[in-house]
DNA sequence: TGTTGTGAACGCTTTCACAGCT
DNA sequence: AGCTGTGAAAGCGTTCACAACA
């Protein structure tokens, strides 16, 4: 049985679309109307051919000899990424990181309002952190339904993270952003994205060490193409 | 002139080493002494051949017919990543995220103590947040020297981030972890790693949308191989 | 003329499959 | 017998280079 297959855009290209989008927002803010693949490439720090190929996956929205229109292309990228609507977010884990993210402007401004924060610690439940009251994780199912939440962000300790995932899955959440440094087990129907802040530093450490070993004379620092692995 | 070239490990493999390391730590905590590539592959959610190839870049540290030793391999990965020592960290930007990261256990526990936090806002300078007093960003050069800091973490607003980078570079920092959603310009001798939390959600949004469009019947969620681009 | 869109070449990464050790 | 280490093959992603077109 053939799956209704959406036009398939390569993963690597999908991962760059948000970056282009951000640059287009900046261009729009400075009243730029059009841009060429060369210009966007320079701003994004990539090759112009890559930009053209990435944008071509969206459709043929450029004009030969002229370039691309900022507003039109912004619209197309947002459509592709599913950003034509807002997605409500719940933060699980009301520690320092969780509270910081609940207030984090970068979520709301990109269309991801944090509408709830929960914890399992009775001492934290009921506290208020910037207009949100910490809820009980055992109410998650109701909260997700009532607040129409689509995405869960896990900021618990490592040891509590598996329980947090289970609660989110049980509540019907299918997209999870995980900050706990653990490989979580989930049904394959759930999308998980891990952001391990410790790992980010460890990768920097690798290059910092290389700088020591090679005598740090080199003008070009080695650079990892910003890939976390699965 | 030929550069003193270190044994080159592919970027993709480097990005996976921290994940293996974390799993090895878990194994050690449960008193496991040995493991096979199959076992590690299952825990990391990757192919066994990939595990063997990745580990082979470190040297031939396994035993045919037996497997790998947890402690020995842990040592080798740490050596390769430059984790045999601690790297002191300074956080630039004493907002919610900056303060949360300054307290964040996941940094210290992996050998990255946050030894200083600075800001440019007079209202924040002098405040204390978990044993650290917020310093003045204009003192950065002295702080970096006195505290022997190797890595800078930027948690300022987007608009202040370029100034933060400049201050770090001026202070002699060559490794930067940036949380501001901006493409920063730095000398090529500096390693920068961007973590854009908004982008992480935008990529999840893409898959959440696909689930809607395809009728969400599919048992297997699409999954991006956790690559940020750059 | 200037810039897009894209086959084709290239290079990096993953996977296969099995020889080589223990 | 079992598992590692690794050439070789396959698969992806990037870059080149140029035809197509405004």
Coordinates of N, CA, C and O in Angstrom, one line a residue, chain B residues 35-181:
Chain B
X35 N 30.7 -4.4 26.8 CA 29.6 -4.3 25.9 C 30.0 -4.7 24.5 O 31.2 -4.5 24.2
X36 N 29.1 -5.1 23.7 CA 29.4 -5.3 22.3 C 28.8 -4.2 21.5 O 28.0 -3.4 21.9
X37 N 29.3 -4.1 20.2 CA 28.8 -3.0 19.4 C 27.3 -3.1 19.2 O 26.6 -2.1 19.1
X38 N 26.8 -4.3 19.2 CA 25.3 -4.5 19.0 C 24.6 -3.8 20.2 O 23.6 -3.2 20.0
X39 N 25.1 -4.1 21.4 CA 24.4 -3.5 22.6 C 24.5 -2.0 22.6 O 23.4 -1.3 22.8
X40 N 25.6 -1.4 22.4 CA 25.7 0.0 22.3 C 24.8 0.6 21.2 O 24.2 1.6 21.4
X41 N 24.8 -0.1 20.1 CA 24.0 0.4 19.0 C 22.5 0.5 19.4 O 21.9 1.5 19.1
X42 N 22.1 -0.6 20.0 CA 20.7 -0.6 20.5 C 20.4 0.5 21.4 O 19.4 1.3 21.3
X43 N 21.3 0.8 22.4 CA 21.1 1.8 23.3 C 21.1 3.2 22.7 O 20.4 4.1 23.1
X44 N 22.0 3.4 21.7 CA 22.1 4.7 21.1 C 21.1 4.9 19.9 O 21.0 6.0 19.4
X45 N 20.5 3.8 19.6 CA 19.5 3.9 18.5 C 20.1 4.0 17.1 O 19.6 4.7 16.2
X46 N 21.3 3.4 16.9 CA 22.0 3.4 15.6 C 22.4 2.0 15.2 O 22.1 1.1 15.9
X47 N 22.9 1.9 14.0 CA 23.4 0.7 13.4 C 24.7 0.2 14.1 O 25.6 1.0 14.3
X48 N 24.8 -1.1 14.3 CA 26.0 -1.6 14.9 C 27.3 -1.4 14.1 O 28.4 -1.1 14.7
X49 N 27.2 -1.4 12.8 CA 28.4 -1.2 12.0 C 28.9 0.2 12.2 O 30.1 0.5 12.2
X50 N 27.9 1.1 12.4 CA 28.3 2.5 12.6 C 29.1 2.7 13.9 O 30.1 3.4 14.0
X51 N 28.6 2.0 14.9 CA 29.3 2.0 16.2 C 30.7 1.5 16.1 O 31.6 2.2 16.5
X52 N 30.9 0.4 15.4 CA 32.2 -0.2 15.2 C 33.1 0.8 14.5 O 34.3 1.0 14.8
X53 N 32.6 1.3 13.4 CA 33.4 2.2 12.6 C 33.8 3.5 13.4 O 34.9 3.9 13.5
X54 N 32.8 4.0 14.1 CA 33.1 5.2 15.0 C 34.2 4.9 16.0 O 35.1 5.7 16.1
X55 N 34.0 3.8 16.7 CA 35.0 3.5 17.7 C 36.4 3.1 17.1 O 37.4 3.4 17.7
X56 N 36.3 2.6 15.9 CA 37.6 2.2 15.3 C 38.5 3.5 15.0 O 39.7 3.4 14.8
X57 N 37.8 4.6 14.8 CA 38.6 5.8 14.5 C 39.5 6.2 15.7 O 40.5 6.9 15.6
X58 N 39.0 5.8 16.9 CA 39.8 6.1 18.1 C 41.1 5.2 18.2 O 42.0 5.5 18.9
X59 N 41.0 4.0 17.5 CA 42.1 3.0 17.6 C 41.4 1.7 17.7 O 40.2 1.6 17.8
X60 N 42.2 0.6 17.8 CA 41.6 -0.7 17.9 C 41.5 -1.1 19.4 O 42.4 -1.8 19.9
X61 N 40.5 -0.7 20.0 CA 40.4 -0.9 21.4 C 39.4 -2.0 21.8 O 39.2 -2.2 23.0
X62 N 38.8 -2.6 20.9 CA 37.9 -3.8 21.2 C 38.7 -5.1 21.2 O 39.8 -5.1 20.7
X63 N 38.0 -6.1 21.6 CA 38.6 -7.5 21.6 C 37.7 -8.3 20.8 O 36.5 -8.5 21.1
X64 N 38.2 -8.9 19.7 CA 37.3 -9.7 18.8 C 36.8 -10.9 19.6 O 37.5 -11.5 20.3
X65 N 35.5 -11.2 19.3 CA 34.9 -12.3 20.0 C 34.4 -11.9 21.4 O 33.6 -12.6 22.0
X66 N 34.8 -10.7 21.9 CA 34.5 -10.4 23.3 C 33.7 -9.1 23.3 O 32.5 -9.0 23.7
X67 N 34.3 -8.0 22.9 CA 33.6 -6.7 22.9 C 34.5 -5.6 23.4 O 35.7 -5.7 23.2
X68 N 34.0 -4.6 24.0 CA 34.8 -3.4 24.4 C 34.6 -3.3 26.0 O 33.6 -3.7 26.5
X69 N 35.7 -2.8 26.6 CA 35.6 -2.6 28.0 C 35.1 -1.2 28.3 O 35.6 -0.2 27.7
X70 N 34.1 -1.1 29.2 CA 33.4 0.2 29.5 C 34.4 1.2 30.0 O 34.5 2.3 29.4
X71 N 35.2 0.9 31.0 CA 36.1 2.0 31.5 C 37.2 2.4 30.5 O 37.5 3.6 30.4
X72 N 37.7 1.4 29.8 CA 38.8 1.7 28.9 C 38.3 2.6 27.8 O 38.9 3.6 27.4
X73 N 37.2 2.2 27.3 CA 36.7 3.0 26.1 C 36.2 4.4 26.6 O 36.4 5.3 25.8
X74 N 35.6 4.4 27.8 CA 35.3 5.8 28.3 C 36.5 6.7 28.3 O 36.4 7.8 27.9
X75 N 37.6 6.1 28.8 CA 38.8 6.9 28.8 C 39.2 7.4 27.5 O 39.6 8.5 27.3
X76 N 39.2 6.5 26.5 CA 39.6 6.8 25.1 C 38.7 7.9 24.5 O 39.2 8.8 23.8
X77 N 37.4 7.8 24.7 CA 36.5 8.8 24.1 C 36.8 10.2 24.8 O 36.9 11.2 24.1
X78 N 37.0 10.1 26.1 CA 37.2 11.4 26.8 C 38.5 12.0 26.3 O 38.6 13.2 26.1
X79 N 39.5 11.2 26.1 CA 40.8 11.7 25.6 C 40.6 12.4 24.3 O 41.0 13.5 24.0
X80 N 39.9 11.7 23.4 CA 39.7 12.2 22.1 C 38.9 13.5 22.1 O 39.3 14.5 21.3
X81 N 37.9 13.6 22.9 CA 37.1 14.8 22.9 C 37.7 16.0 23.8 O 37.2 17.1 23.8
X82 N 38.8 15.7 24.4 CA 39.4 16.7 25.2 C 38.8 16.9 26.6 O 38.7 18.0 27.1
X83 N 38.3 15.8 27.1 CA 37.6 15.8 28.4 C 38.4 15.3 29.5 O 37.8 14.9 30.6
X84 N 39.7 15.2 29.4 CA 40.5 14.7 30.5 C 40.8 15.8 31.5 O 41.4 15.6 32.5
X85 N 40.3 17.0 31.1 CA 40.5 18.2 32.0 C 39.2 18.9 32.1 O 38.2 18.6 31.3
X86 N 39.1 19.9 33.0 CA 37.9 20.7 33.0 C 38.1 22.0 32.2 O 39.2 22.4 32.0
X87 N 37.0 22.5 31.6 CA 37.1 23.7 30.8 C 36.2 24.7 31.5 O 35.0 24.5 31.7
X88 N 36.8 25.8 32.0 CA 36.0 26.8 32.6 C 35.1 27.6 31.6 O 35.6 27.9 30.5
X89 N 33.9 28.0 32.1 CA 32.9 28.6 31.2 C 32.5 30.0 31.8 O 32.4 30.1 33.0
X90 N 32.3 31.0 30.9 CA 31.7 32.2 31.3 C 30.4 32.4 30.6 O 30.3 32.1 29.4
X91 N 29.3 32.8 31.3 CA 28.0 33.0 30.7 C 27.9 34.5 30.4 O 28.1 35.3 31.4
X92 N 27.6 34.9 29.2 CA 27.4 36.4 28.9 C 25.9 36.6 28.7 O 25.3 36.1 27.8
X93 N 25.3 37.4 29.6 CA 23.9 37.6 29.6 C 23.2 37.0 30.8 O 23.0 35.8 30.8
X94 N 22.9 37.9 31.8 CA 22.4 37.4 33.1 C 20.9 37.4 33.1 O 20.3 37.8 34.1
X95 N 20.2 37.1 32.0 CA 18.8 37.0 32.0 C 18.3 35.7 32.5 O 19.0 35.0 33.2
X96 N 17.0 35.4 32.2 CA 16.5 34.1 32.7 C 17.3 32.9 32.3 O 17.7 32.1 33.1
X97 N 17.6 32.9 31.0 CA 18.3 31.7 30.4 C 19.7 31.7 31.0 O 20.2 30.6 31.4
X98 N 20.4 32.8 31.0 CA 21.7 32.8 31.5 C 21.9 32.4 32.9 O 22.7 31.5 33.2
X99 N 21.0 32.8 33.8 CA 21.0 32.4 35.2 C 20.7 30.9 35.3 O 21.3 30.2 36.1
X100 N 19.7 30.5 34.5 CA 19.4 29.0 34.5 C 20.6 28.2 34.1 O 20.9 27.2 34.8
X101 N 21.3 28.6 33.1 CA 22.4 27.8 32.6 C 23.6 27.9 33.6 O 24.3 27.0 33.8
X102 N 23.7 29.1 34.3 CA 24.8 29.2 35.3 C 24.6 28.2 36.4 O 25.6 27.7 37.0
X103 N 23.4 27.9 36.7 CA 23.1 26.9 37.8 C 23.0 25.5 37.2 O 23.0 24.5 38.0
X104 N 22.9 25.4 35.9 CA 22.6 24.1 35.3 C 23.6 23.0 35.6 O 24.8 23.2 35.4
X105 N 23.1 22.0 36.2 CA 23.9 20.9 36.7 C 24.7 20.2 35.6 O 25.8 19.7 35.7
X106 N 24.0 20.1 34.4 CA 24.6 19.3 33.3 C 25.9 19.9 32.7 O 26.6 19.2 32.0
X107 N 26.2 21.1 33.1 CA 27.5 21.7 32.7 C 28.6 21.2 33.6 O 29.6 20.6 33.2
X108 N 28.4 21.5 34.9 CA 29.4 21.1 35.9 C 29.7 19.6 35.9 O 30.9 19.1 35.8
X109 N 28.6 18.8 35.8 CA 28.8 17.3 35.9 C 29.6 16.8 34.7 O 30.1 15.7 34.7
X110 N 29.6 17.5 33.6 CA 30.4 17.0 32.4 C 31.7 17.7 32.3 O 32.4 17.6 31.3
X111 N 32.1 18.4 33.3 CA 33.4 19.0 33.3 C 33.5 20.4 32.8 O 34.6 20.9 32.3
X112 N 32.4 21.2 32.8 CA 32.4 22.5 32.3 C 31.8 23.5 33.4 O 30.7 24.0 33.3
X113 N 32.6 23.7 34.5 CA 32.1 24.6 35.5 C 31.9 26.0 35.0 O 32.7 26.6 34.3
X114 N 30.7 26.6 35.3 CA 30.5 28.0 35.0 C 31.1 28.8 36.2 O 30.6 28.8 37.3
X115 N 32.2 29.5 35.9 CA 32.9 30.2 36.9 C 32.6 31.7 36.9 O 33.1 32.4 37.8
X116 N 31.9 32.2 35.9 CA 31.6 33.6 35.9 C 30.4 33.9 35.1 O 30.1 33.1 34.1
X117 N 29.6 34.9 35.4 CA 28.5 35.4 34.6 C 28.6 36.9 34.5 O 28.9 37.6 35.5
X118 N 28.4 37.4 33.3 CA 28.5 38.9 33.2 C 27.3 39.4 32.4 O 26.6 38.7 31.7
X119 N 27.1 40.7 32.5 CA 26.1 41.4 31.8 C 26.5 42.9 31.5 O 27.6 43.3 32.1
X120 N 25.8 43.6 30.7 CA 26.1 45.0 30.5 C 25.1 45.9 31.2 O 25.2 47.1 31.1
X121 N 24.1 45.3 31.8 CA 23.0 46.1 32.4 C 23.4 46.4 33.9 O 23.5 45.5 34.7
X122 N 23.6 47.7 34.2 CA 24.0 48.1 35.6 C 23.1 47.6 36.6 O 23.5 47.3 37.8
X123 N 21.8 47.4 36.3 CA 20.9 46.9 37.2 C 21.1 45.4 37.6 O 20.7 45.0 38.6
X124 N 21.7 44.7 36.7 CA 22.0 43.3 36.9 C 23.4 43.1 37.5 O 23.6 42.1 38.3
X125 N 24.3 43.9 37.2 CA 25.7 43.8 37.7 C 25.7 43.9 39.2 O 25.1 44.8 39.8
X126 N 26.3 42.9 39.9 CA 26.4 42.9 41.3 C 25.4 42.0 42.0 O 25.6 41.6 43.1
X127 N 24.4 41.7 41.3 CA 23.4 40.7 41.8 C 24.1 39.3 42.0 O 25.1 39.0 41.3
X128 N 23.6 38.5 42.9 CA 24.1 37.2 43.1 C 23.1 36.1 42.6 O 22.0 36.2 42.9
X129 N 23.7 35.2 41.9 CA 22.8 34.1 41.4 C 23.5 32.8 41.7 O 24.6 32.5 41.0
X130 N 23.1 32.1 42.7 CA 23.7 30.8 43.1 C 25.2 30.9 43.1 O 25.9 30.5 42.2
X131 N 25.7 31.5 44.1 CA 27.2 31.6 44.4 C 28.0 32.4 43.4 O 29.2 32.7 43.6
X132 N 27.4 32.9 42.3 CA 28.1 33.8 41.4 C 27.6 35.2 41.4 O 26.3 35.4 41.5
X133 N 28.5 36.2 41.4 CA 28.0 37.6 41.3 C 28.1 38.0 39.9 O 29.2 37.8 39.2
X134 N 27.1 38.6 39.4 CA 27.1 39.1 38.0 C 28.2 40.2 37.8 O 28.2 41.2 38.5
X135 N 29.1 39.9 36.9 CA 30.2 40.9 36.6 C 29.8 41.8 35.5 O 28.8 41.6 34.8
X136 N 30.7 42.8 35.3 CA 30.5 43.7 34.2 C 31.2 43.2 32.9 O 32.4 42.8 33.0
X137 N 30.5 43.2 31.8 CA 31.0 42.7 30.6 C 32.3 43.4 30.2 O 33.1 42.9 29.5
X138 N 32.4 44.7 30.6 CA 33.6 45.4 30.2 C 34.9 44.9 31.0 O 36.0 45.3 30.6
X139 N 34.6 44.1 32.0 CA 35.8 43.5 32.7 C 36.1 42.1 32.1 O 37.0 41.4 32.7
X140 N 35.5 41.8 31.0 CA 35.6 40.4 30.6 C 37.0 39.9 30.4 O 37.4 38.8 30.8
X141 N 37.9 40.8 29.9 CA 39.3 40.4 29.6 C 40.0 39.9 30.9 O 40.6 38.9 30.9
X142 N 39.8 40.7 31.9 CA 40.4 40.4 33.2 C 39.8 39.1 33.8 O 40.5 38.2 34.3
X143 N 38.5 39.0 33.7 CA 37.8 37.8 34.3 C 38.3 36.6 33.6 O 38.6 35.6 34.2
X144 N 38.4 36.6 32.2 CA 38.8 35.4 31.5 C 40.2 35.0 31.9 O 40.5 33.9 32.1
X145 N 41.1 36.0 32.1 CA 42.4 35.7 32.4 C 42.5 35.2 33.9 O 43.0 34.1 34.1
X146 N 41.9 35.9 34.8 CA 42.0 35.5 36.2 C 41.3 34.1 36.5 O 41.8 33.3 37.3
X147 N 40.2 33.8 35.8 CA 39.5 32.6 36.1 C 39.9 31.5 35.1 O 39.3 30.4 35.1
X148 N 40.8 31.8 34.2 CA 41.3 30.8 33.3 C 40.1 30.2 32.5 O 39.9 28.9 32.4
X149 N 39.4 31.0 31.9 CA 38.2 30.6 31.1 C 38.5 30.3 29.7 O 39.3 31.0 29.0
X150 N 37.9 29.2 29.2 CA 38.2 28.7 27.8 C 37.0 28.9 26.9 O 37.1 28.9 25.7
X151 N 35.8 28.9 27.5 CA 34.6 28.8 26.7 C 33.6 29.9 27.1 O 33.4 30.1 28.3
X152 N 32.9 30.5 26.1 CA 31.9 31.5 26.4 C 30.6 31.1 25.9 O 30.4 30.5 24.9
X153 N 29.5 31.3 26.7 CA 28.2 31.0 26.4 C 27.4 32.3 26.3 O 27.3 33.0 27.3
X154 N 26.8 32.5 25.1 CA 26.0 33.8 24.9 C 24.5 33.5 25.1 O 23.9 32.7 24.4
X155 N 24.0 34.3 26.1 CA 22.5 34.1 26.4 C 21.9 35.5 26.4 O 20.9 35.8 27.1
X156 N 22.5 36.4 25.6 CA 21.9 37.8 25.6 C 20.7 37.8 24.6 O 20.4 36.8 23.9
X157 N 20.1 39.0 24.5 CA 19.1 39.2 23.4 C 19.8 39.1 22.1 O 21.0 39.3 22.0
X158 N 19.1 39.0 21.0 CA 19.7 38.9 19.7 C 20.4 40.2 19.4 O 21.6 40.2 18.9
X159 N 19.9 41.3 19.8 CA 20.5 42.6 19.4 C 21.8 42.8 20.1 O 22.7 43.5 19.6
X160 N 22.0 42.2 21.3 CA 23.2 42.4 22.1 C 24.2 41.4 21.8 O 25.4 41.5 22.2
X161 N 23.8 40.4 21.0 CA 24.7 39.2 20.9 C 26.0 39.5 20.1 O 27.1 39.0 20.4
X162 N 25.9 40.3 19.1 CA 27.2 40.6 18.3 C 28.2 41.3 19.2 O 29.4 41.0 19.2
X163 N 27.7 42.2 20.1 CA 28.6 42.9 21.0 C 29.2 41.9 22.0 O 30.4 42.0 22.4
X164 N 28.4 40.9 22.4 CA 28.9 39.9 23.3 C 30.0 39.1 22.7 O 31.0 38.8 23.3
X165 N 29.8 38.7 21.4 CA 30.8 37.9 20.7 C 32.1 38.7 20.6 O 33.2 38.2 20.9
X166 N 31.9 40.0 20.2 CA 33.1 40.8 20.1 C 33.9 40.9 21.4 O 35.1 40.8 21.4
X167 N 33.2 41.0 22.5 CA 33.8 41.1 23.8 C 34.5 39.8 24.1 O 35.7 39.8 24.6
X168 N 33.9 38.7 23.8 CA 34.5 37.4 24.1 C 35.8 37.2 23.2 O 36.8 36.8 23.7
X169 N 35.7 37.6 22.0 CA 36.8 37.4 21.1 C 38.0 38.3 21.5 O 39.1 37.9 21.6
X170 N 37.6 39.6 21.9 CA 38.6 40.5 22.4 C 39.3 40.0 23.6 O 40.4 40.3 23.9
X171 N 38.5 39.3 24.4 CA 39.1 38.7 25.7 C 39.9 37.4 25.4 O 40.4 36.8 26.4
X172 N 40.0 37.0 24.2 CA 40.8 35.9 23.8 C 40.1 34.5 23.8 O 40.8 33.5 23.7
X173 N 38.8 34.6 23.9 CA 38.0 33.3 23.9 C 37.9 32.8 22.4 O 37.7 33.6 21.5
X174 N 38.1 31.5 22.3 CA 38.1 30.9 20.9 C 37.0 29.9 20.7 O 36.9 29.3 19.6
X175 N 36.2 29.6 21.8 CA 35.1 28.6 21.6 C 33.9 29.3 22.2 O 33.8 29.6 23.4
X176 N 32.8 29.3 21.4 CA 31.6 30.0 21.8 C 30.4 29.2 21.6 O 30.2 28.6 20.5
X177 N 29.5 29.1 22.6 CA 28.2 28.5 22.4 C 27.2 29.6 22.4 O 27.0 30.3 23.4
X178 N 26.4 29.7 21.3 CA 25.5 30.9 21.2 C 24.1 30.5 21.2 O 23.6 29.7 20.4
X179 N 23.3 31.1 22.1 CA 21.9 30.8 22.2 C 21.0 31.9 21.5 O 19.8 31.8 21.5
X180 N 21.7 33.0 21.1 CA 20.9 34.1 20.4 C 20.6 33.6 19.0 O 21.5 33.1 18.3
X181 N 19.4 33.8 18.5 CA 19.0 33.4 17.2 C 19.5 34.3 16.1 O 18.7 34.9 15.4

